[in-house]
Amino acid sequence: MSGLDDEDLLYHLAYECESLFDQLRDSSTKLSLELCLEFQQRFAMWAANLGVFARKSQSLDTRLRNSHDLQDLAVRLLDILRRSLQQCAAETRSQESGGLNAIGLDKSQTGIHEAQSEALKAIDDSLTRLNRLGVTIRRSGYGRIDMGVQQFAAASKRHSLSLTEDTNETTQVNEPHSRGLASTILSI
């Protein structure tokens, strides 16, 4: 991870997770394949909603470059997901080489199954946390938008008040002429 460019760290970690999902999907058993596909779909939706793989100017890396806390949290969660995917893939490979098709399971094979189950649980937990983080990131963007809207509204209100005052002054100055014009029009 130290060799990765800090500017695109989220992109690189997410890309690595996507590759690990592909590897895990290709080597999974039927039961874990469905679960793996669900996890991969959740990850893909998270990445798409936040623009992880978007062009550089719109990417999550770019959007979070000034939000160091959110960026650090996203890096940590993606790293946890990456390590959990690596562990699950390793457990799947060891199950395949251990020959779980045998009639009886000994203690070591049950331990492997438990280790894979723990890795799958860690993947699920990581995806849930990433989803919550995504909500927080989107809300933080709305906060900046809300503040901008409030500033714009306040400036518009000040500008509107000054226009109203100018209009009132203009109306008062032109009012005698307006009455004369209205009287002329009404008399016609």
XYZ file of C-alpha atoms in Angstrom:
188
model
C 0.000 0.000 0.000
C 2.937 2.351 0.557
C 3.795 2.212 -3.147
C 0.414 3.600 -4.156
C -0.011 7.218 -5.177
C -1.723 9.063 -2.308
C -3.685 11.116 -4.826
C -5.518 8.050 -6.167
C -5.366 5.838 -3.093
C -9.111 5.185 -2.877
C -9.243 4.319 -6.568
C -6.361 1.848 -6.270
C -7.720 0.175 -3.136
C -11.202 -0.122 -4.652
C -9.736 -1.519 -7.885
C -7.818 -4.123 -5.895
C -10.987 -5.054 -3.992
C -12.877 -5.410 -7.276
C -10.148 -7.732 -8.599
C -10.288 -9.805 -5.413
C -14.071 -10.074 -5.744
C -13.574 -11.418 -9.278
C -11.023 -13.978 -8.058
C -13.263 -15.023 -5.186
C -16.276 -15.337 -7.470
C -14.340 -17.563 -9.870
C -13.146 -19.901 -7.114
C -16.239 -20.020 -4.892
C -18.467 -22.981 -4.235
C -22.132 -22.742 -5.210
C -23.241 -21.727 -1.708
C -20.611 -19.049 -1.254
C -20.909 -17.943 -4.902
C -24.353 -16.433 -4.294
C -23.059 -14.619 -1.234
C -19.966 -13.452 -3.093
C -22.089 -12.116 -5.958
C -24.285 -10.231 -3.491
C -21.213 -8.709 -1.821
C -19.700 -7.777 -5.172
C -22.950 -6.136 -6.240
C -23.120 -4.140 -2.992
C -19.537 -3.018 -3.500
C -20.199 -2.044 -7.125
C -23.232 0.013 -6.114
C -21.251 1.752 -3.368
C -18.415 2.540 -5.767
C -20.796 3.794 -8.462
C -22.831 5.966 -6.083
C -19.715 7.699 -4.770
C -17.877 7.904 -8.057
C -14.888 5.836 -6.967
C -14.112 4.904 -10.573
C -15.337 8.171 -12.115
C -13.065 10.412 -14.157
C -10.443 12.135 -12.056
C -12.198 15.502 -11.791
C -15.314 13.829 -10.321
C -13.739 10.921 -8.447
C -14.085 10.209 -4.762
C -10.356 10.823 -4.331
C -10.771 14.338 -5.718
C -13.931 15.077 -3.751
C -12.332 13.997 -0.459
C -8.917 15.595 -0.939
C -9.822 18.364 1.546
C -11.759 16.086 3.918
C -8.873 14.199 5.466
C -10.967 12.482 8.143
C -13.454 11.052 5.655
C -10.659 10.095 3.270
C -8.737 8.322 6.052
C -11.846 6.436 7.135
C -12.567 5.347 3.552
C -8.957 4.150 3.164
C -9.138 2.165 6.391
C -12.448 0.522 5.485
C -11.272 -0.356 1.972
C -8.090 -1.819 3.450
C -10.114 -3.935 5.892
C -12.300 -5.102 3.006
C -9.220 -5.918 0.917
C -7.643 -7.963 3.710
C -10.931 -9.783 4.379
C -11.264 -10.631 0.688
C -7.677 -11.909 0.637
C -8.366 -14.057 3.709
C -11.585 -15.440 2.229
C -9.832 -16.251 -1.067
C -7.025 -18.016 0.815
C -9.542 -20.030 2.833
C -11.428 -20.979 -0.336
C -8.194 -22.177 -1.966
C -7.247 -24.193 1.096
C -10.724 -25.780 1.126
C -10.318 -26.753 -2.514
C -6.901 -28.281 -1.908
C -8.083 -29.950 1.320
C -10.754 -31.967 -0.466
C -13.941 -31.147 1.400
C -15.724 -33.698 -0.766
C -14.644 -36.346 1.711
C -17.384 -38.138 3.600
C -16.378 -36.974 7.081
C -14.983 -33.645 8.192
C -12.201 -33.577 10.738
C -11.475 -30.709 13.110
C -9.015 -28.931 10.811
C -11.550 -28.850 7.950
C -14.213 -27.453 10.295
C -11.696 -24.778 11.349
C -11.160 -23.811 7.726
C -14.915 -23.507 7.261
C -15.153 -21.322 10.373
C -12.276 -19.149 9.144
C -14.001 -18.628 5.800
C -17.246 -17.831 7.583
C -15.438 -15.223 9.701
C -13.895 -13.698 6.572
C -17.318 -13.521 4.911
C -18.727 -11.841 8.019
C -15.865 -9.322 7.954
C -16.613 -8.588 4.270
C -20.283 -8.036 5.090
C -19.404 -5.740 8.005
C -16.934 -3.762 5.877
C -19.507 -3.246 3.134
C -22.094 -2.107 5.689
C -19.621 0.406 7.129
C -18.634 1.608 3.662
C -22.310 2.160 2.896
C -22.745 4.219 6.072
C -19.634 6.182 5.200
C -21.101 6.823 1.752
C -24.200 8.328 3.350
C -21.984 10.534 5.515
C -19.950 11.646 2.498
C -23.075 12.523 0.548
C -24.478 14.439 3.524
C -21.233 16.356 3.947
C -21.570 17.488 0.329
C -25.136 18.589 0.970
C -23.933 20.579 3.977
C -21.630 22.592 1.742
C -24.429 23.021 -0.773
C -26.852 24.063 1.978
C -24.349 26.601 3.282
C -23.837 27.942 -0.238
C -27.601 28.184 -0.742
C -27.988 30.006 2.595
C -25.234 32.447 1.676
C -26.794 32.997 -1.734
C -30.232 33.488 -0.180
C -28.858 35.967 2.339
C -27.086 37.891 -0.409
C -30.210 37.783 -2.575
C -32.308 39.016 0.327
C -29.940 41.939 0.912
C -29.950 42.694 -2.811
C -33.737 42.348 -2.937
C -34.155 44.749 -0.007
C -31.933 47.316 -1.675
C -33.923 46.936 -4.916
C -37.178 47.338 -2.976
C -35.862 50.480 -1.321
C -34.704 51.832 -4.695
C -38.093 50.988 -6.222
C -39.937 52.680 -3.353
C -37.813 55.797 -3.767
C -38.373 55.792 -7.532
C -42.104 55.294 -7.064
C -42.291 58.164 -4.571
C -40.354 60.470 -6.884
C -42.392 59.515 -9.943
C -45.709 59.141 -8.138
C -47.052 62.635 -8.915
C -46.316 62.069 -12.582
C -47.855 58.583 -12.388
C -51.092 59.952 -10.954
C -51.278 62.530 -13.680
C -50.681 59.884 -16.321
C -53.274 57.598 -14.797
C -55.801 60.426 -14.659
C -55.104 61.260 -18.281
C -55.554 57.641 -19.341
C -58.763 57.273 -17.308
C -60.232 60.441 -18.755
C -59.768 59.207 -22.312
